[in-house]
Short mmCIF file of C-alpha atoms in Angstrom, two decimals:
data_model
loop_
_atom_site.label_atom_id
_atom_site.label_comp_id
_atom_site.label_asym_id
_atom_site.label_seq_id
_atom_site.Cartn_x
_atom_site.Cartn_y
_atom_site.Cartn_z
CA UNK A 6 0.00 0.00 0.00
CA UNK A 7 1.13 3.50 -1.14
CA UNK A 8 2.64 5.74 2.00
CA UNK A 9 0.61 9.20 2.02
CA UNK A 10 3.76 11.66 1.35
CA UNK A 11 4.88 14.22 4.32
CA UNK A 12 2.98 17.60 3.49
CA UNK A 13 6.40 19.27 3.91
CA UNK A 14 9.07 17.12 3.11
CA UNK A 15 12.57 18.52 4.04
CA UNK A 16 14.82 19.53 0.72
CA UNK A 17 17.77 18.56 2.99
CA UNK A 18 20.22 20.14 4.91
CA UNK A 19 22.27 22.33 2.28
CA UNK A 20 18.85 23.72 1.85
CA UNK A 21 19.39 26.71 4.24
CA UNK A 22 22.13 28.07 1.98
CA UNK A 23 20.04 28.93 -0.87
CA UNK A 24 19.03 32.57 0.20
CA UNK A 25 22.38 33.01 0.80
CA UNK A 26 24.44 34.02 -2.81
CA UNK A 27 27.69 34.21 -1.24
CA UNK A 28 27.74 30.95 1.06
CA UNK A 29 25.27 29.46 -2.25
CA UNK A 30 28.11 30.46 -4.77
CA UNK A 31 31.16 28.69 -2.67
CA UNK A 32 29.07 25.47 -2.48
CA UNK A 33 28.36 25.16 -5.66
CA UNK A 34 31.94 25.83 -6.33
CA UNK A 35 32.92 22.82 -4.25
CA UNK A 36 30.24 20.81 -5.93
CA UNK A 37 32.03 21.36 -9.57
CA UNK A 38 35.27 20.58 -7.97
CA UNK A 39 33.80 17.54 -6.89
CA UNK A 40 32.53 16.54 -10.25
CA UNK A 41 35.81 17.13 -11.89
CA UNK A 42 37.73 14.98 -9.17
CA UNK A 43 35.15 12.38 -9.87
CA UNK A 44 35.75 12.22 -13.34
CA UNK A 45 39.58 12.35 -13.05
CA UNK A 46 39.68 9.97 -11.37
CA UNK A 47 37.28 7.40 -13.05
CA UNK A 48 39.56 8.41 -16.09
CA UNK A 49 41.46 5.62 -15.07
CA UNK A 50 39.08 3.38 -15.85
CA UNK A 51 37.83 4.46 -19.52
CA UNK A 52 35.01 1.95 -19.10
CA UNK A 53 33.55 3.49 -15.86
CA UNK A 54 34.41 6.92 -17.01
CA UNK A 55 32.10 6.06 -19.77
CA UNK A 56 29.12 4.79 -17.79
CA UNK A 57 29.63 7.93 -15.24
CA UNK A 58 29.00 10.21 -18.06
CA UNK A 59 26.38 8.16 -20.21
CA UNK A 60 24.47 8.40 -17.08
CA UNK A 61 24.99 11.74 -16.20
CA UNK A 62 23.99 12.84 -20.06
CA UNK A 63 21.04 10.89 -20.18
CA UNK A 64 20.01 12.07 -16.79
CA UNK A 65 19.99 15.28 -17.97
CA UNK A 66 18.40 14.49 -21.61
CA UNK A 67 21.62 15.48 -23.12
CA UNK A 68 21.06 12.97 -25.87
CA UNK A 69 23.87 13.84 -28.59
CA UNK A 70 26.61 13.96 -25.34
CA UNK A 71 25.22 10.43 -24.78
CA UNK A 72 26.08 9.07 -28.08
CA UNK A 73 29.50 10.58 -28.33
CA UNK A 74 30.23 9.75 -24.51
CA UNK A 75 29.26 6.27 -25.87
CA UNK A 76 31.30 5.60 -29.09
CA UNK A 77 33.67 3.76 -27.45
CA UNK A 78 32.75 1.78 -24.78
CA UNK A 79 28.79 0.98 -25.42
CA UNK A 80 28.29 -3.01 -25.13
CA UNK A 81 27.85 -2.21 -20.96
CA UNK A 82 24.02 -2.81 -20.96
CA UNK A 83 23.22 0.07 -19.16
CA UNK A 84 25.12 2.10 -21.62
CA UNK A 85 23.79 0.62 -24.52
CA UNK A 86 20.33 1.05 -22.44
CA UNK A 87 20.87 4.66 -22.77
CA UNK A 88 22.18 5.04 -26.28
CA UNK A 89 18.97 3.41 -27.21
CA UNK A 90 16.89 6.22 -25.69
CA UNK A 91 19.49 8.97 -27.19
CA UNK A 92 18.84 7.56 -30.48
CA UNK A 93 14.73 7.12 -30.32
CA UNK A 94 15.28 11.28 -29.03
CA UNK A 95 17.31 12.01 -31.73
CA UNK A 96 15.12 10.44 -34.30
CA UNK A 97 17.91 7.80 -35.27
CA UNK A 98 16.49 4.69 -33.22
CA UNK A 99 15.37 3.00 -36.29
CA UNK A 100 18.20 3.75 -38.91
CA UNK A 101 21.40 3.47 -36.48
CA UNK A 102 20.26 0.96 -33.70
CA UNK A 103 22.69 -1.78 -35.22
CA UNK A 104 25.44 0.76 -35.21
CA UNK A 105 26.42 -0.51 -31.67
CA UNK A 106 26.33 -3.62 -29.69
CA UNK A 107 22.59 -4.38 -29.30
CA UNK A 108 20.91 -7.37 -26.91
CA UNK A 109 16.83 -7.89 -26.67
CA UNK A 110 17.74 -7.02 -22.38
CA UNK A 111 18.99 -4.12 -23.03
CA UNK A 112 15.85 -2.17 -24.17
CA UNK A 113 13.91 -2.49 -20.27
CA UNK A 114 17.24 -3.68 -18.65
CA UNK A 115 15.39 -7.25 -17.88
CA UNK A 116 17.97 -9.24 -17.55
CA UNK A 117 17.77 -10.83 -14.08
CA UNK A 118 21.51 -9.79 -13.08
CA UNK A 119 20.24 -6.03 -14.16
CA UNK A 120 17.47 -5.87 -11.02
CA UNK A 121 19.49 -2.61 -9.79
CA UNK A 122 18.68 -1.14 -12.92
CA UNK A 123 15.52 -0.12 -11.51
CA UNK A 124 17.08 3.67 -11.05
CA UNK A 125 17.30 3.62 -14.67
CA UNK A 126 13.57 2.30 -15.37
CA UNK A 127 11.88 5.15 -14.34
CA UNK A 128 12.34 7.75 -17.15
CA UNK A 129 11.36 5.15 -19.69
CA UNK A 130 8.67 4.20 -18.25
CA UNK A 131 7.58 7.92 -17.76
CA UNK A 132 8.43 8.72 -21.48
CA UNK A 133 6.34 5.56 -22.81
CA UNK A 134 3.63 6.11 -20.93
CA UNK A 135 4.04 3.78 -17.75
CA UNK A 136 3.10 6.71 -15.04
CA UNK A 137 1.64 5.26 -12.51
CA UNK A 138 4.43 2.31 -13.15
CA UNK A 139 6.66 5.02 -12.74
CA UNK A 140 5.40 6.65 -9.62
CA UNK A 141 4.28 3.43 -7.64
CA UNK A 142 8.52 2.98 -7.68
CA UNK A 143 9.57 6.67 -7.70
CA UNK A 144 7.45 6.67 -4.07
CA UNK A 145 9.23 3.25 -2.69
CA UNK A 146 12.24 4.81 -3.23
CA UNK A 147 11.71 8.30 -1.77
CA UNK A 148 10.71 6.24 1.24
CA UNK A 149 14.21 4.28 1.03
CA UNK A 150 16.84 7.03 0.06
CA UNK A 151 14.64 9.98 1.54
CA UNK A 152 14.15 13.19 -0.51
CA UNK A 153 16.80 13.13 -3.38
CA UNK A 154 16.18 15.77 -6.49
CA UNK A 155 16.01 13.08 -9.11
CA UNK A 156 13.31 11.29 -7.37
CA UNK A 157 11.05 15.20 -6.39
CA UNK A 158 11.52 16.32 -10.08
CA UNK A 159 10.09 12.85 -11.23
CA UNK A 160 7.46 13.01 -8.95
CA UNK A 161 6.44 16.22 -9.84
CA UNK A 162 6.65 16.10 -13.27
CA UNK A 163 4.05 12.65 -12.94
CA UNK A 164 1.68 14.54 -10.33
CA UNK A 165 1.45 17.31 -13.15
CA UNK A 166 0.18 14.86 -15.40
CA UNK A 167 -2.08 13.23 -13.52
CA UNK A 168 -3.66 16.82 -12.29
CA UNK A 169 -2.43 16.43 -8.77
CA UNK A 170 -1.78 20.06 -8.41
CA UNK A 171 -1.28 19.62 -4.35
CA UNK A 172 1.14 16.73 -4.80
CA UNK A 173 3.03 19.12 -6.73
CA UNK A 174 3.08 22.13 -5.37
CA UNK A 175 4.62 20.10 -2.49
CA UNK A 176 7.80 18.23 -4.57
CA UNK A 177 7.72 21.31 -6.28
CA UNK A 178 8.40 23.41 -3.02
CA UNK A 179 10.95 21.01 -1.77
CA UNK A 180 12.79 21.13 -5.21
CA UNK A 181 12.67 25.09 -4.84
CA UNK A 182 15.12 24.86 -2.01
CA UNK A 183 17.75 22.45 -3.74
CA UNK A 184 20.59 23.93 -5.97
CA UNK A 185 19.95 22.71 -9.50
CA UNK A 186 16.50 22.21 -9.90
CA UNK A 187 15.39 25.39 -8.18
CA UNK A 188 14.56 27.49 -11.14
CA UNK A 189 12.84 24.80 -13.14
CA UNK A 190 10.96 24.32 -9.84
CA UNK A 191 10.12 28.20 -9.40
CA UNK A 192 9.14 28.40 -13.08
CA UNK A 193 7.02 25.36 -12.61
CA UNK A 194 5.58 27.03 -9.07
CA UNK A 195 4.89 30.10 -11.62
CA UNK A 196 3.00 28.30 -14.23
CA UNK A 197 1.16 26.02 -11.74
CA UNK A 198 -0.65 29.91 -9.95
CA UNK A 199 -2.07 30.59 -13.77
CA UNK A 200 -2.76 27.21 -15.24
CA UNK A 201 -3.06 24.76 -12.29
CA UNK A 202 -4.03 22.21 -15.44
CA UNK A 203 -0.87 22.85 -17.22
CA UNK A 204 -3.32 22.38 -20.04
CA UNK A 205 -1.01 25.01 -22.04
CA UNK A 206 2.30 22.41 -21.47
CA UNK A 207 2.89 21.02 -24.69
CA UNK A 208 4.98 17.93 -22.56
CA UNK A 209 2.12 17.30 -19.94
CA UNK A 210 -0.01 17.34 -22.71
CA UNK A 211 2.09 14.81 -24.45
CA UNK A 212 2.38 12.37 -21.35
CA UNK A 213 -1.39 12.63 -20.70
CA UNK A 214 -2.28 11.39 -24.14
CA UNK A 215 0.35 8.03 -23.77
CA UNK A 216 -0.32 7.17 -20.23
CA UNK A 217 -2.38 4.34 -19.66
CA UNK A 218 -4.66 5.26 -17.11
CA UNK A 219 -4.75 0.97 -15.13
CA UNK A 220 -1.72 -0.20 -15.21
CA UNK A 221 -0.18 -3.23 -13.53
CA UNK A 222 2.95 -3.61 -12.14
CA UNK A 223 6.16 -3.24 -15.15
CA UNK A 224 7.48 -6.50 -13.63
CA UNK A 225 4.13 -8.13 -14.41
CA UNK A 226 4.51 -7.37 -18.79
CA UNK A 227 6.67 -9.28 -20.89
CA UNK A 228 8.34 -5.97 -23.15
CA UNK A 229 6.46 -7.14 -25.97
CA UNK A 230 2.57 -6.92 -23.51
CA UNK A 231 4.05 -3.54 -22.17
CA UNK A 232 4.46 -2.29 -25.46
CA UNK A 233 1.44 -3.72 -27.39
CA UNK A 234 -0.39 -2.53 -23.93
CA UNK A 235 0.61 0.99 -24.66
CA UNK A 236 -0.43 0.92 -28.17
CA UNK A 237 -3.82 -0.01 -27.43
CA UNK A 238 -4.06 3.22 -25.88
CA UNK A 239 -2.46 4.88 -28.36
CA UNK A 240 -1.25 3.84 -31.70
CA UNK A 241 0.50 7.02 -31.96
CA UNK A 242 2.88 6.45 -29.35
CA UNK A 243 6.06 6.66 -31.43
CA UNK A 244 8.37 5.47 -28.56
CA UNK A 245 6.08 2.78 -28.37
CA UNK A 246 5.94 1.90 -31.79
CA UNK A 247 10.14 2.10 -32.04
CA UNK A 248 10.75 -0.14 -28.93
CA UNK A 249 8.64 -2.63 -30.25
CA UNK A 250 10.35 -2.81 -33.81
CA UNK A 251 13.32 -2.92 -32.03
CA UNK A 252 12.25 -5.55 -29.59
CA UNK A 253 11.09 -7.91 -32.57
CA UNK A 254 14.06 -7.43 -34.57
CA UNK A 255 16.40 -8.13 -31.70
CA UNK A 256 14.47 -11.19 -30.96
CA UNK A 257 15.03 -12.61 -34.23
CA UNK A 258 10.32 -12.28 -34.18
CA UNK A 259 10.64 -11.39 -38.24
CA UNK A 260 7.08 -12.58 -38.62
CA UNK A 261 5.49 -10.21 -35.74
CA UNK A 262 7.98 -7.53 -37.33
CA UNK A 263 6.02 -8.02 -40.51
CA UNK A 264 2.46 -8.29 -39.02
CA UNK A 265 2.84 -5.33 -36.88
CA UNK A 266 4.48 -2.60 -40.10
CA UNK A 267 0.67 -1.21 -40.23
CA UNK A 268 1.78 0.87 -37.01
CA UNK A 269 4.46 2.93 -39.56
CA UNK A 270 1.41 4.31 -41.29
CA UNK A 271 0.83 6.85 -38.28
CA UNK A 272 4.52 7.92 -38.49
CA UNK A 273 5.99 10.86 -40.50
CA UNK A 274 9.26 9.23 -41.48
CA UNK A 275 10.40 11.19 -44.51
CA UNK A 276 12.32 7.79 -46.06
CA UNK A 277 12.02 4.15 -44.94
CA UNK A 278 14.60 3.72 -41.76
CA UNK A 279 17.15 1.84 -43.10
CA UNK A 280 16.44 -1.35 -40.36
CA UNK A 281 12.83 -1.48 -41.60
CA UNK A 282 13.85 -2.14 -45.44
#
């Protein structure tokens, strides 16, 4: 059963700096220095330095950092994981997908010995359509690692779709006390005062015609139900559509590749992608 969330959940303890621009200015200072030590030294390891910085591009949607962060060292699953999202974002999913090592696992992370990939389930599952998927696990782990930015801005961004306008105006006002996510939180605060529907966000907009409104747990789909799931919903749901090309053709499933081609017809490729020929 689903913990009701603190009214006013604590941003953490740096939080008290933020009115401060001097005190604000030297932490963040020591936060960069931090980052560069941390990449200096995983640059000793050209394989981890890779994953640290796939992950931190595709954390921040940075999709064209991804795929040159990953050009050469991408057959780590969770890299390849991410390249796949870079290139469905960049519009290339479909014509370079075979440019780099590729397994069916890789597309939801479900290999068994990839369970910890969890962390990296919920912004697919948000992009496809999987919200309350998403937010059922965003919640367990707020409970478990307390009130971390990537887990407030996720929740957010999910109560916004699903109209929850006090849910966010609480992660919302925790986020507003943070360091990096304060001014997409304010601006968010801003817009939520003159269109508490966010019916004028083009991306809420977006989310609210893909989600599927019941939903069962991820773990309870096989990819291939997740994805046909979501397209019953929507047959416009390009991600959808992509992933499940890409799940047939990296499963060898030629024959469901073939039965399911009617789905292109609501796509506005301008040329055949060059895996679909």
């Amino acid at each position: 059963m689903k913990k009701k969330i603190r009214e006013k959940p604590h941003a953490g303890m740096l939080s008290r700096y933020t009115t401060t621009p001097m005190l604000k200015w030297f932490i963040e200072s020591c936060m960069l220095f931090a980052i560069a030590g941390t990449a200096v030294f995983f640059s000793h390891d050209n394989e981890l330095k890779t994953l640290f910085e796939v992950d931190y591009y595709a954390c921040h949607k940075m999709w064209p950092e991804v795929l040159q962060a990953a050009s050469s060292h991408s057959d780590d699953f969770f890299i390849v994981h991410a390249v796949n999202r870079a290139l469905y974002h960049t519009g290339r999913l479909a014509f370079d997908m075979f440019s780099y090592p590729q397994h069916s696992d890789v597309l939801f992370l479900t290999a068994e010995k990839r369970r910890l990939g969890y962390w990296k389930k919920f912004d697919i599952c948000i992009e496809l359509g999987f919200i309350n998927v998403a937010e059922n696990a965003l919640v367990v782990y707020l409970e478990v690692f307390g009130e971390r930015p990537i887990l407030l801005k996720r929740l957010a961004l999910i109560n916004m779709v699903k109209g929850n306008s006090g849910a966010v105006r609480v992660y919302l006002g925790a986020l507003s006390k943070t360091f990096f996510d304060a001014e997409w939180a304010n601006n968010y605060l801003m817009h939520l005062q003159s269109d508490p529907n966010f019916a004028t966000d083009d991306r809420i907009q977006e989310l609210r015609n893909l989600m599927i409104e019941k939903d069962r747990p991820f773990s309870d789909y096989s990819p291939e139900d997740a994805l046909l799931a979501l397209l019953e919903k929507n047959r416009q749901n390009r991600m959808a559509i992509e992933y499940l090309m890409a799940l047939y053709l990296l499963t060898g499933q030629l024959d469901k590749f073939i039965e399911n081609l009617n789905y292109l017809d609501d796509l506005d490729y301008s040329e055949i992608p060059r895996h679909y020929e």
